[in-house]
Tab-separated table of C-alpha atoms in Angstrom:
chain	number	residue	atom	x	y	z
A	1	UNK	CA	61.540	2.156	63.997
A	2	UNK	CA	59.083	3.691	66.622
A	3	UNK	CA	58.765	3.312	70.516
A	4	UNK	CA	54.960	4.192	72.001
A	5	UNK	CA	55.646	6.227	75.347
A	6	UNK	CA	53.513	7.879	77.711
A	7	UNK	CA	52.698	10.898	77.909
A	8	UNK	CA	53.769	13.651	80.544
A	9	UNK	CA	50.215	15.575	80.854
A	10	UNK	CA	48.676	17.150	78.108
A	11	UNK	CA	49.104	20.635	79.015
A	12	UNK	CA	47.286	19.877	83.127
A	13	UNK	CA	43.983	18.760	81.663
A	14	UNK	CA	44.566	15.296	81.423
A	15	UNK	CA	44.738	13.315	84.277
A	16	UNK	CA	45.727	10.186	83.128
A	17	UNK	CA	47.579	8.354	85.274
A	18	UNK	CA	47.642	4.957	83.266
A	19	UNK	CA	51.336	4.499	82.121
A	20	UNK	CA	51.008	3.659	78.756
A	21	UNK	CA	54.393	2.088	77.831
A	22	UNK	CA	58.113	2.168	78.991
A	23	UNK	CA	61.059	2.995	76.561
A	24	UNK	CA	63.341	0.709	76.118
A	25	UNK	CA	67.139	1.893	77.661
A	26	UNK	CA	68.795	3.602	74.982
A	27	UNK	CA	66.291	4.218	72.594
A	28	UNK	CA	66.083	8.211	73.352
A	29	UNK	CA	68.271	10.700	71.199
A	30	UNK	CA	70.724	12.211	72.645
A	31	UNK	CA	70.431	15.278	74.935
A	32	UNK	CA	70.485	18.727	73.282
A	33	UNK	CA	72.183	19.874	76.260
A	34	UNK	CA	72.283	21.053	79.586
A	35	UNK	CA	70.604	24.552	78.837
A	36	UNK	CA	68.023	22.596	76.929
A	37	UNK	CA	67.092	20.156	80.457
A	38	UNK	CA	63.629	21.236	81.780
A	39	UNK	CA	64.032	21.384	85.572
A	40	UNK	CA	61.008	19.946	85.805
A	41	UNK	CA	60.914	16.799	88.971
A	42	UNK	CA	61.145	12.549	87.440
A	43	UNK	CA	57.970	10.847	86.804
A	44	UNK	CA	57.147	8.115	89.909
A	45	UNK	CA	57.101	4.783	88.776
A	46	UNK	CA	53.495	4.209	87.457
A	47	UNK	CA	52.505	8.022	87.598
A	48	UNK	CA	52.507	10.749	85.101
A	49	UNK	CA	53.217	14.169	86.583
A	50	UNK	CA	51.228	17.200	85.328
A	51	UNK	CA	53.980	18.764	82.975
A	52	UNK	CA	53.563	20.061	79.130
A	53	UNK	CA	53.097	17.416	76.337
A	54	UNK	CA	56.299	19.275	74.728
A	55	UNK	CA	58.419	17.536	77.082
A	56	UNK	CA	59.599	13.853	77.227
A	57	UNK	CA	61.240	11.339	79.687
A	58	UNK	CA	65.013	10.400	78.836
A	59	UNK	CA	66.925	8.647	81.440
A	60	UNK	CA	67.695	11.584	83.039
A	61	UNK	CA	65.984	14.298	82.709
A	62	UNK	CA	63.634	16.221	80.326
A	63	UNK	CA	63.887	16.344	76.887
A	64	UNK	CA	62.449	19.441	75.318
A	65	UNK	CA	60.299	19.379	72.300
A	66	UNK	CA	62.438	20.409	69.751
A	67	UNK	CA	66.503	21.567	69.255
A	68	UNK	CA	69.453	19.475	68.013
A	69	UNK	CA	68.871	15.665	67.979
A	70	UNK	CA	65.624	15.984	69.326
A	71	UNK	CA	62.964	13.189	68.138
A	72	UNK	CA	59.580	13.773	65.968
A	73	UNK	CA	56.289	12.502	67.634
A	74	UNK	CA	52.080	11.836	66.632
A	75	UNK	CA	49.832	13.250	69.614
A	76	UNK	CA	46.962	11.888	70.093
A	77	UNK	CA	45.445	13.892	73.423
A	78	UNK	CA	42.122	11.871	73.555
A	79	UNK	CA	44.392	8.431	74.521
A	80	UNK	CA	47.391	10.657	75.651
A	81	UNK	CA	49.156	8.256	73.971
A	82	UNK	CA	52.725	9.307	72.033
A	83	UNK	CA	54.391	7.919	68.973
A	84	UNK	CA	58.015	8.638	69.353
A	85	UNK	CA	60.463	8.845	66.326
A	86	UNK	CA	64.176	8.827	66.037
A	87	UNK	CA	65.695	11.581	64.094
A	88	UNK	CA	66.309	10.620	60.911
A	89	UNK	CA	62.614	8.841	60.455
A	90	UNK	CA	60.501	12.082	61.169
A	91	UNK	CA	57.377	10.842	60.070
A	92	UNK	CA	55.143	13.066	56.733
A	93	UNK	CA	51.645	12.647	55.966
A	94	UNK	CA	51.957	9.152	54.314
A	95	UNK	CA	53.782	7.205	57.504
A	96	UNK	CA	51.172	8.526	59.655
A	97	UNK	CA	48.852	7.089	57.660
A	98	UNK	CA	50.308	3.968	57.245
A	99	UNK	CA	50.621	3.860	61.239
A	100	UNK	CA	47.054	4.412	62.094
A	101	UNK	CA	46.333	0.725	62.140
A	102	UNK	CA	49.217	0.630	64.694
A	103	UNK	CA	48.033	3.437	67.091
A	104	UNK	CA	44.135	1.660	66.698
A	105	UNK	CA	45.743	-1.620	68.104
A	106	UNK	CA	47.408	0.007	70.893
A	107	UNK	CA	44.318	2.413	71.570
A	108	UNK	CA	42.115	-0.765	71.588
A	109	UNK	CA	44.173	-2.702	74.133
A	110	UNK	CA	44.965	0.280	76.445
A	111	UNK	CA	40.413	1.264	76.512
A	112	UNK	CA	39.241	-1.145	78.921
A	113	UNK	CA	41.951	-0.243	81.894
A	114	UNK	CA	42.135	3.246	81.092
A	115	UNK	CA	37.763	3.481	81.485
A	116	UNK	CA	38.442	1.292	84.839
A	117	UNK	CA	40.989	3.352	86.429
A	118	UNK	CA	39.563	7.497	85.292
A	119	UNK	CA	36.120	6.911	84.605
A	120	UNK	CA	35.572	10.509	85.249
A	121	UNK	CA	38.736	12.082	83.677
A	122	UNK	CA	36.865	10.181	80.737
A	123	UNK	CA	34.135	12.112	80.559
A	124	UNK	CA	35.775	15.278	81.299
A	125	UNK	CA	34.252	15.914	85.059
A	126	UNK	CA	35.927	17.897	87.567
A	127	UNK	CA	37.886	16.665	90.320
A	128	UNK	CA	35.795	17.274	93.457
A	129	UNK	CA	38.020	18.274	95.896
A	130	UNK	CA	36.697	16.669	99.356
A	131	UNK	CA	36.765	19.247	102.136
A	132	UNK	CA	36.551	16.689	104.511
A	133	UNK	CA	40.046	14.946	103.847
A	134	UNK	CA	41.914	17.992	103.486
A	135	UNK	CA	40.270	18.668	106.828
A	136	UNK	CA	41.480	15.154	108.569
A	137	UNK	CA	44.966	16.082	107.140
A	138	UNK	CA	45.064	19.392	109.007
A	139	UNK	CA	43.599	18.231	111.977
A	140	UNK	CA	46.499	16.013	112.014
A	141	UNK	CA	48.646	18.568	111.712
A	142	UNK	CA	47.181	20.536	114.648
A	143	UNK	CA	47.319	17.614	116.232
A	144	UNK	CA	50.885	16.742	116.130
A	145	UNK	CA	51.615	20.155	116.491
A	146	UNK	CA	49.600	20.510	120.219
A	147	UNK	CA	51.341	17.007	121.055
A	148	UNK	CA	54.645	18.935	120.924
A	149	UNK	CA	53.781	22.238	122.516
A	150	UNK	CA	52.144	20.568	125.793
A	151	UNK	CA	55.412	17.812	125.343
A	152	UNK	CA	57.773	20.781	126.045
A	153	UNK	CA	55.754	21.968	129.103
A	154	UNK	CA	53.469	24.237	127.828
A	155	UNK	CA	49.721	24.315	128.634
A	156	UNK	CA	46.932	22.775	126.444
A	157	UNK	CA	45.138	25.357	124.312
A	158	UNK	CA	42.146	26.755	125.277
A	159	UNK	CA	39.384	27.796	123.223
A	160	UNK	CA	36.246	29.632	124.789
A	161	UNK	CA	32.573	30.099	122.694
A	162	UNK	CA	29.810	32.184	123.347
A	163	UNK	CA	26.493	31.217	122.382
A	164	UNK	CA	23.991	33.418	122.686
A	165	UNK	CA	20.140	32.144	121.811
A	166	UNK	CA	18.454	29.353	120.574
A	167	UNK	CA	18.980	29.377	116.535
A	168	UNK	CA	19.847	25.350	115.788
A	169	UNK	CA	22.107	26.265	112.885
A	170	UNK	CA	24.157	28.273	115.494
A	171	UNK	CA	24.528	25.148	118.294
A	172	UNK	CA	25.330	22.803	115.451
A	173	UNK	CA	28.201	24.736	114.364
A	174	UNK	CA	29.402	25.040	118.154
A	175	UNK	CA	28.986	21.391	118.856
A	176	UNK	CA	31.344	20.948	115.411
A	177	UNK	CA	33.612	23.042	116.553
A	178	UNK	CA	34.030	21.610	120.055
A	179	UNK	CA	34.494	18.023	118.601
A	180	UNK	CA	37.248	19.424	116.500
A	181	UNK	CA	38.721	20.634	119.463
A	182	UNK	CA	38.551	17.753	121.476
A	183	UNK	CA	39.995	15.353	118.408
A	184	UNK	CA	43.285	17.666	118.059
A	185	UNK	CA	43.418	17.779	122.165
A	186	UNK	CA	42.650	21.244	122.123
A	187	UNK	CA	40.193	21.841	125.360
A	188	UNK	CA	36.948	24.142	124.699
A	189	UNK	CA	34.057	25.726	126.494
A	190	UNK	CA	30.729	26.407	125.320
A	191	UNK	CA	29.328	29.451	127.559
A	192	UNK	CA	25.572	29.730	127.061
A	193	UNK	CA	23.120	32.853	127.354
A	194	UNK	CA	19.892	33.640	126.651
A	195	UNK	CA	18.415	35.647	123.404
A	196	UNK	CA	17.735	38.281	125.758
A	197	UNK	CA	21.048	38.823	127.138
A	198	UNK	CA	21.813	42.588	127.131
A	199	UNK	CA	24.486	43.977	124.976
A	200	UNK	CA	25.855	45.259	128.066
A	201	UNK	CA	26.022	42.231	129.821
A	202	UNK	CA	27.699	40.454	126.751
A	203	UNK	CA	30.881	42.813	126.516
A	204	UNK	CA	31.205	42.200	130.453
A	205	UNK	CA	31.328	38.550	129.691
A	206	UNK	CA	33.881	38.935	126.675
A	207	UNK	CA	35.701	41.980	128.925
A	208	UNK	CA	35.941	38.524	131.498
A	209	UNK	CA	36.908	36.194	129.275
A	210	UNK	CA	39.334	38.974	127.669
A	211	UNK	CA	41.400	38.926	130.935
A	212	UNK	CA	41.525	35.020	131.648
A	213	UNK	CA	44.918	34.103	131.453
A	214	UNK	CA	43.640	30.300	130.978
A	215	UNK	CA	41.681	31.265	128.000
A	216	UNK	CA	43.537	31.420	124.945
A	217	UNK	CA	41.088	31.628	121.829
A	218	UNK	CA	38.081	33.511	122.604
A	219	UNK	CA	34.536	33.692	119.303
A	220	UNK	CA	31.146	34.423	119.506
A	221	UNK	CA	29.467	32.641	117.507
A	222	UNK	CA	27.415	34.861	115.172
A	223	UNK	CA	24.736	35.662	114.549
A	224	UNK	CA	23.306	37.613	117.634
A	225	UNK	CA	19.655	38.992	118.442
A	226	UNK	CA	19.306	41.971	116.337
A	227	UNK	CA	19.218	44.092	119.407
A	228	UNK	CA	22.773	43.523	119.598
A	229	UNK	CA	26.222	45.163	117.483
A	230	UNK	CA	27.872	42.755	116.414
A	231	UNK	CA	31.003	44.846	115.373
A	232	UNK	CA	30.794	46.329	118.822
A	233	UNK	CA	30.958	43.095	120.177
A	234	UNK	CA	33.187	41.297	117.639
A	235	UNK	CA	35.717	44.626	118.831
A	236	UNK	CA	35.416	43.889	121.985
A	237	UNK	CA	37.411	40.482	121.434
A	238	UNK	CA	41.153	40.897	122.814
A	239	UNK	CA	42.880	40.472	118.868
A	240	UNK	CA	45.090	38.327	120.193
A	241	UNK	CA	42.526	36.067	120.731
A	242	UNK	CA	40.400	36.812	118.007
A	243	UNK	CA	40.223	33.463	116.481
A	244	UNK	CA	37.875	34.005	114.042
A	245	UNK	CA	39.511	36.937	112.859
A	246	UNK	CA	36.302	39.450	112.980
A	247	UNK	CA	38.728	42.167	114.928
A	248	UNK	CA	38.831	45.319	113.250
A	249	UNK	CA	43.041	44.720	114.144
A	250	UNK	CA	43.161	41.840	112.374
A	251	UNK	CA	40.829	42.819	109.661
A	252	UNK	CA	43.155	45.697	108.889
A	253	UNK	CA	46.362	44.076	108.856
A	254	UNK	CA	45.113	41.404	106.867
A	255	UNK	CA	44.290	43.996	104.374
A	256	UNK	CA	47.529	45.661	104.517
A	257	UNK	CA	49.450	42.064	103.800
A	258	UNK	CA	50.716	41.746	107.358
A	259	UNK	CA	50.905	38.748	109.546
A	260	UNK	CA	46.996	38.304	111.369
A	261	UNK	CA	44.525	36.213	112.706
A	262	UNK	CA	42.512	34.978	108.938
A	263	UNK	CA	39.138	34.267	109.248
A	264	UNK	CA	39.055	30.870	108.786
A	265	UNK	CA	36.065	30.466	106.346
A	266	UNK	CA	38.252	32.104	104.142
A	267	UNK	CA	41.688	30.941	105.294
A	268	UNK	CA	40.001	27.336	104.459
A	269	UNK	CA	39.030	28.553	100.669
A	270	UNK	CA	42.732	29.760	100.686
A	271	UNK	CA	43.754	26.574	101.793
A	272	UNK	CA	41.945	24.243	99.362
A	273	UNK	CA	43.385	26.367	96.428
A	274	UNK	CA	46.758	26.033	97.789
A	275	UNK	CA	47.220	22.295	98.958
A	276	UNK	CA	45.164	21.507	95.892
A	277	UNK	CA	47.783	23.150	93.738
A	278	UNK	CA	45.343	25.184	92.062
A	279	UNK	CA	47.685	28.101	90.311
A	280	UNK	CA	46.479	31.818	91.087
A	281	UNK	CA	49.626	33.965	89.885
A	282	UNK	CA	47.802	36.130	86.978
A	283	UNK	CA	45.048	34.184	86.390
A	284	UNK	CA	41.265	35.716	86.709
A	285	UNK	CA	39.198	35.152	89.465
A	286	UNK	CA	35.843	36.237	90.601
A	287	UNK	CA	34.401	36.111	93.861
A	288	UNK	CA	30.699	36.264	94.150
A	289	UNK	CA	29.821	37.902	97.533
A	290	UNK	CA	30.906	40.735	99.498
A	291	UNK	CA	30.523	40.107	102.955
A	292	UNK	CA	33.163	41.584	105.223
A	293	UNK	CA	33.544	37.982	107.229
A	294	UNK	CA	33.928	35.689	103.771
A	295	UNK	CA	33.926	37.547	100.671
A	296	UNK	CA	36.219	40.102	101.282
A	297	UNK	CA	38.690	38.605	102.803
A	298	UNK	CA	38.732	36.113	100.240
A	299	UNK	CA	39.335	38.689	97.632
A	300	UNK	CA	42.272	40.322	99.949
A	301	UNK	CA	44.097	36.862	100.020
A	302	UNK	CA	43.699	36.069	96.565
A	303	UNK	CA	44.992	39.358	95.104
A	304	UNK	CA	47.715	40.913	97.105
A	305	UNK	CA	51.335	40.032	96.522
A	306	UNK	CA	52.933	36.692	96.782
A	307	UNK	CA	56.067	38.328	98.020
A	308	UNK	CA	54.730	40.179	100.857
A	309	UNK	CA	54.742	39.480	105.048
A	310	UNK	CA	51.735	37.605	104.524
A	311	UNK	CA	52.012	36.054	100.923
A	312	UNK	CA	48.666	36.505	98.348
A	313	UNK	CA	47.800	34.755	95.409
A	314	UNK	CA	48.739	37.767	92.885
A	315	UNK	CA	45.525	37.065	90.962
A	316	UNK	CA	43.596	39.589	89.129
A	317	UNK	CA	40.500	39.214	91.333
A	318	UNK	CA	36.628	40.904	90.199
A	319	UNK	CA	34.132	40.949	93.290
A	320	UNK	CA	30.193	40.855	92.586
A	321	UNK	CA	27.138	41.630	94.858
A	322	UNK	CA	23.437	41.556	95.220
A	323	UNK	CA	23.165	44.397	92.960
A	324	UNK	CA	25.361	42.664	90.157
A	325	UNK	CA	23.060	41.785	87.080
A	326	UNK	CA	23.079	38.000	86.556
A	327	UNK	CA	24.606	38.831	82.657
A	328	UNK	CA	26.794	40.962	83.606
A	329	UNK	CA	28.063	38.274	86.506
A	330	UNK	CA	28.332	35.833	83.824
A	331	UNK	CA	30.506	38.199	81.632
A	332	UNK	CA	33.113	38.079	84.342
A	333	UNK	CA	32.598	34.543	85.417
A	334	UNK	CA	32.932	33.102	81.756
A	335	UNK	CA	36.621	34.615	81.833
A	336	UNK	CA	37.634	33.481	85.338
A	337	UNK	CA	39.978	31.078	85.772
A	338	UNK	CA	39.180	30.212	89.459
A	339	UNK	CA	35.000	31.028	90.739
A	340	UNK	CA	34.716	31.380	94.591
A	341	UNK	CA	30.935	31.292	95.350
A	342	UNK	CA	30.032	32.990	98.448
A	343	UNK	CA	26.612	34.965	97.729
A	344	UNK	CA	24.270	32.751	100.089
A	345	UNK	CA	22.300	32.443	97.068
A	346	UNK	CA	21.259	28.740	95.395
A	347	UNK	CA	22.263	27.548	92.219
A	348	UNK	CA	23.480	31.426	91.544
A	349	UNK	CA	26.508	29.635	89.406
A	350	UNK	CA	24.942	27.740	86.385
A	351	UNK	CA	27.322	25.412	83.710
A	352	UNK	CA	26.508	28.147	80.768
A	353	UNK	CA	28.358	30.589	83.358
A	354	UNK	CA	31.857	28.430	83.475
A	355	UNK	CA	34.322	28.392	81.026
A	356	UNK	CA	35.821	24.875	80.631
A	357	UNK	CA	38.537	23.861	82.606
A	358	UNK	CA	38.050	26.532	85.828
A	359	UNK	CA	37.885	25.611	89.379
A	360	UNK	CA	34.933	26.362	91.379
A	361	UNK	CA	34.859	26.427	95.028
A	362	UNK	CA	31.283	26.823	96.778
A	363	UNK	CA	31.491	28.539	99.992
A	364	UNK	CA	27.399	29.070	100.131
A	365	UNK	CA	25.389	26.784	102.223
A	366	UNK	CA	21.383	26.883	102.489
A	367	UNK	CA	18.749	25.276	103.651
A	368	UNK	CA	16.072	24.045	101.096
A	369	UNK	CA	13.284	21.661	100.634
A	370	UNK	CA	14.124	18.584	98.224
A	371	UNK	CA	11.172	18.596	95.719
A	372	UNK	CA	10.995	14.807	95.523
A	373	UNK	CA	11.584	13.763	99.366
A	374	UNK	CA	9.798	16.845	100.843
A	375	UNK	CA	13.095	16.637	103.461
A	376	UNK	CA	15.440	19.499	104.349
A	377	UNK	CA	18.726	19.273	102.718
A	378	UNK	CA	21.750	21.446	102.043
A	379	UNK	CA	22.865	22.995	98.558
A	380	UNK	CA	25.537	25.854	97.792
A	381	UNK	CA	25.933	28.820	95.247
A	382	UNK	CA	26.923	26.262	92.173
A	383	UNK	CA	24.723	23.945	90.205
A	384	UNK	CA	26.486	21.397	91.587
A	385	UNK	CA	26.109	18.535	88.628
A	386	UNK	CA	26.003	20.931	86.012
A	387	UNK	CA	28.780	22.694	86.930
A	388	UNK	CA	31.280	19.829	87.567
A	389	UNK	CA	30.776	18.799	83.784
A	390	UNK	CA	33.141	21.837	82.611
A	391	UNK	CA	35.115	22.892	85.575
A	392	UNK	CA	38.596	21.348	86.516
A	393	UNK	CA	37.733	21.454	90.163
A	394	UNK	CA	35.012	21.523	92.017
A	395	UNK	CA	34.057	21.706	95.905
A	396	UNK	CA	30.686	19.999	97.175
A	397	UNK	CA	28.313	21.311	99.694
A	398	UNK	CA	28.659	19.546	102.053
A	399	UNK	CA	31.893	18.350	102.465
A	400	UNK	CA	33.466	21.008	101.087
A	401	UNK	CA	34.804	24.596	102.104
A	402	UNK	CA	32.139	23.715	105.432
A	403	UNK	CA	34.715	21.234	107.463
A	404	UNK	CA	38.177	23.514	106.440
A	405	UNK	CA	36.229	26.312	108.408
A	406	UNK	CA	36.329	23.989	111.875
A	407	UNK	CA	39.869	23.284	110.792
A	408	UNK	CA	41.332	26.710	110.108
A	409	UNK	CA	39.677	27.719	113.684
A	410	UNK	CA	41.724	24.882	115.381
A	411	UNK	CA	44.726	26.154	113.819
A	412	UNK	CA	44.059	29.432	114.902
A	413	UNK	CA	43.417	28.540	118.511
A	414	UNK	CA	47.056	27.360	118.130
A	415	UNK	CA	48.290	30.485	117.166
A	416	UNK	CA	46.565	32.110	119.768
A	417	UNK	CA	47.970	29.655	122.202
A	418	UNK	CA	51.996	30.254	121.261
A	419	UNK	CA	51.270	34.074	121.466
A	420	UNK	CA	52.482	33.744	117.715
A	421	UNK	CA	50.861	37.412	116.643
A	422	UNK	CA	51.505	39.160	120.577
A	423	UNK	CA	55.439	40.481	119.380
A	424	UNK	CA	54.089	42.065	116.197
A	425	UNK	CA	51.954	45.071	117.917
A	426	UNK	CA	48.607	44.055	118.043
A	427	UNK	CA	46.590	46.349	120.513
A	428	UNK	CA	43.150	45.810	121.898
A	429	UNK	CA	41.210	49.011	120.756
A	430	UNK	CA	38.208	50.105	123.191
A	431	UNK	CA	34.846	48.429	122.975
């Protein structure tokens, strides 16, 4: 006697969710005991959760793989589909062979749903993550969150930007980030000056701006003409309402593990990994760029300690540059469990560089000509297509890391806002 059950999730690369078969009440050996339970959470009704194959469902709990009164099974991890048997009828080499007819049939009437529902979990593509939901979800959150602080009396956040020039890139990212602003009921200002603003005259502006009691996040947006220093200017920003987190403060206790303003380019890549449920603790990770606003503080946050003030990923974290030889890139990246992209350099991250099952988040963005349409359009660091044939997970540009950016800076407007850093010593150093 044999019962077909489903299968709890081949080891997280499965992602079935097609519930093959129930078992029938009181089917199941009995339980090896409590110190045998996994503590792992119930299955949904019509889910599978992503637990190891070497666990089944009783109707309680977990049954381990294994130990006293425990049942034999046949795996097959191309159908995820699970032959269960009692005890006493562990099945040898000839029953198994006598049931393949059996597990054919089933396979045969399970195809056609199982090709409807994960069309690309059958071919072994990566989930894309979408940026742009993740970003609605957290807008929602800053949302609810500035209902409730103006609800008890407070006053609605205020977010400042200076734009300096004419560069088109720059005044579409402002006009994002002022929409963002407006949708989460955050108000925002957009203070314009010319390309040949002074760098005098621009740390008078932010010295202004600075002492505004109605202002409560304060950026320039970046970049500026090249007669200007930028880390003089980004300095001059009061830390407390540094919200992009360029301020040498901020910079530094971010780097020591202590609560800060993130920069939210890479507070966004943090948060797609985590809300994702992508794992980091030990696992290899390379980040491809070293640039003190994304690529570096992607590296802190992915590497320091999960038990600290502000909690890290605990991953074992390699960082590459220009100067990196595209082999020896690939020897790290062909070990890494999780490939953050963040080089400003097309197509630098090619399928033959992945190893199967890692995720891959693209935080490039550039520019380029299509060769077919002759029109502008936007790629990343990864090989987009190629890529997502091995990897796990996979972010697309655009609609990726791009719209977590606008949302992370909302969020930190917020912070700004409740004074949330003020208490823990943060001092305005001189410009």
């Amino acid at each position: 006697m044999l019962w077909p059950v489903s299968v709890p999730g081949c080891s997280g690369r499965c992602r079935s969710r097609d519930a093959l078969a129930r078992v029938c009440p009181g089917t199941l050996p009995p339980c090896p005991g409590p110190r045998a339970r996994s503590r792992l959470p119930p299955p949904r009704p019509g889910a599978i959760p992503p637990v190891p194959i070497n666990h089944i469902w009783s109707e309680s709990h977990w049954l381990p793989r294994g130990g006293a009164g425990s049942a034999g099974y046949i795996m097959d991890r191309k159908r995820c589909s699970l032959t269960l048997f009692p005890p006493f009828a562990r099945p040898g080499p000839a029953m198994a062979a006598a049931l393949q007819p059996l597990r054919a049939l089933s396979r045969a009437a399970l195809e056609p749903r199982a090709r409807r529902l994960h069309l690309s979990a059958a071919r072994g593509d990566a989930v894309v993550i979408s940026g742009r939901k993740l970003a609605r979800q957290i807008r929602q959150e800053a949302r609810h969150e500035v209902q409730q602080w103006v609800a008890a009396g407070n006053r609605r956040p205020h977010l400042s930007v200076v734009l300096v020039g004419e560069n088109p890139a720059s005044h579409s990212y402002v006009l994002n980030k002022t929409k963002a602003a407006a949708d989460v009921g955050i108000s925002s200002e957009t203070i314009l000056r010319p390309a040949s603003i002074s760098e005098e005259e621009l740390l008078e502006l932010i010295a202004k701006l600075n002492s505004d009691t109605a202002v409560d996040g304060l950026l320039v947006q970046l970049p500026l003409p090249e007669h200007i220093d930028e880390r003089r200017v980004c300095n001059a920003v009061s830390p407390h309402k540094d919200v992009d987190g360029f301020h040498v403060l901020n910079v530094g206790r971010m780097c020591l593990d202590q609560h800060s303003m993130l920069p939210a380019t890479p507070r966004g890549v943090w948060e797609i990994i985590q809300r994702t449920g992508i794992p980091t603790l030990g696992r290899n990770v390379v980040v491809a760029g070293r640039s003190k606003n994304v690529g570096m503080p992607i590296a802190m946050l992915l590497h320091t300690d999960g038990s600290h003030e502000r909690p890290g990923g605990d991953a074992t974290v390699t960082i590459s540059h220009r100067y990196t030889p595209k082999e020896q890139l690939k020897q790290h990246t062909i070990r890494a469990d999780i490939v953050v992209a963040a080089a400003g350099i097309p197509n630098l991250i090619t399928a033959d560089m992945i190893k199967e099952g890692a995720a891959v988040i693209d935080v490039g963005i550039t520019r380029v000509r299509d060769p077919v349409t002759a029109q502008p359009r936007l790629v990343g660091d990864v090989d987009f297509e190629g890529v997502r044939k091995k990897a796990s997970y996979i972010t697309p540009v655009p609609g990726g890391v791009g719209p977590m950016t606008v949302a992370m800076l909302m969020k930190n407007t917020i912070i700004a806002a409740k004074k949330l850093l003020e208490p823990r010593g943060l001092e305005a150093l001189p410009a």
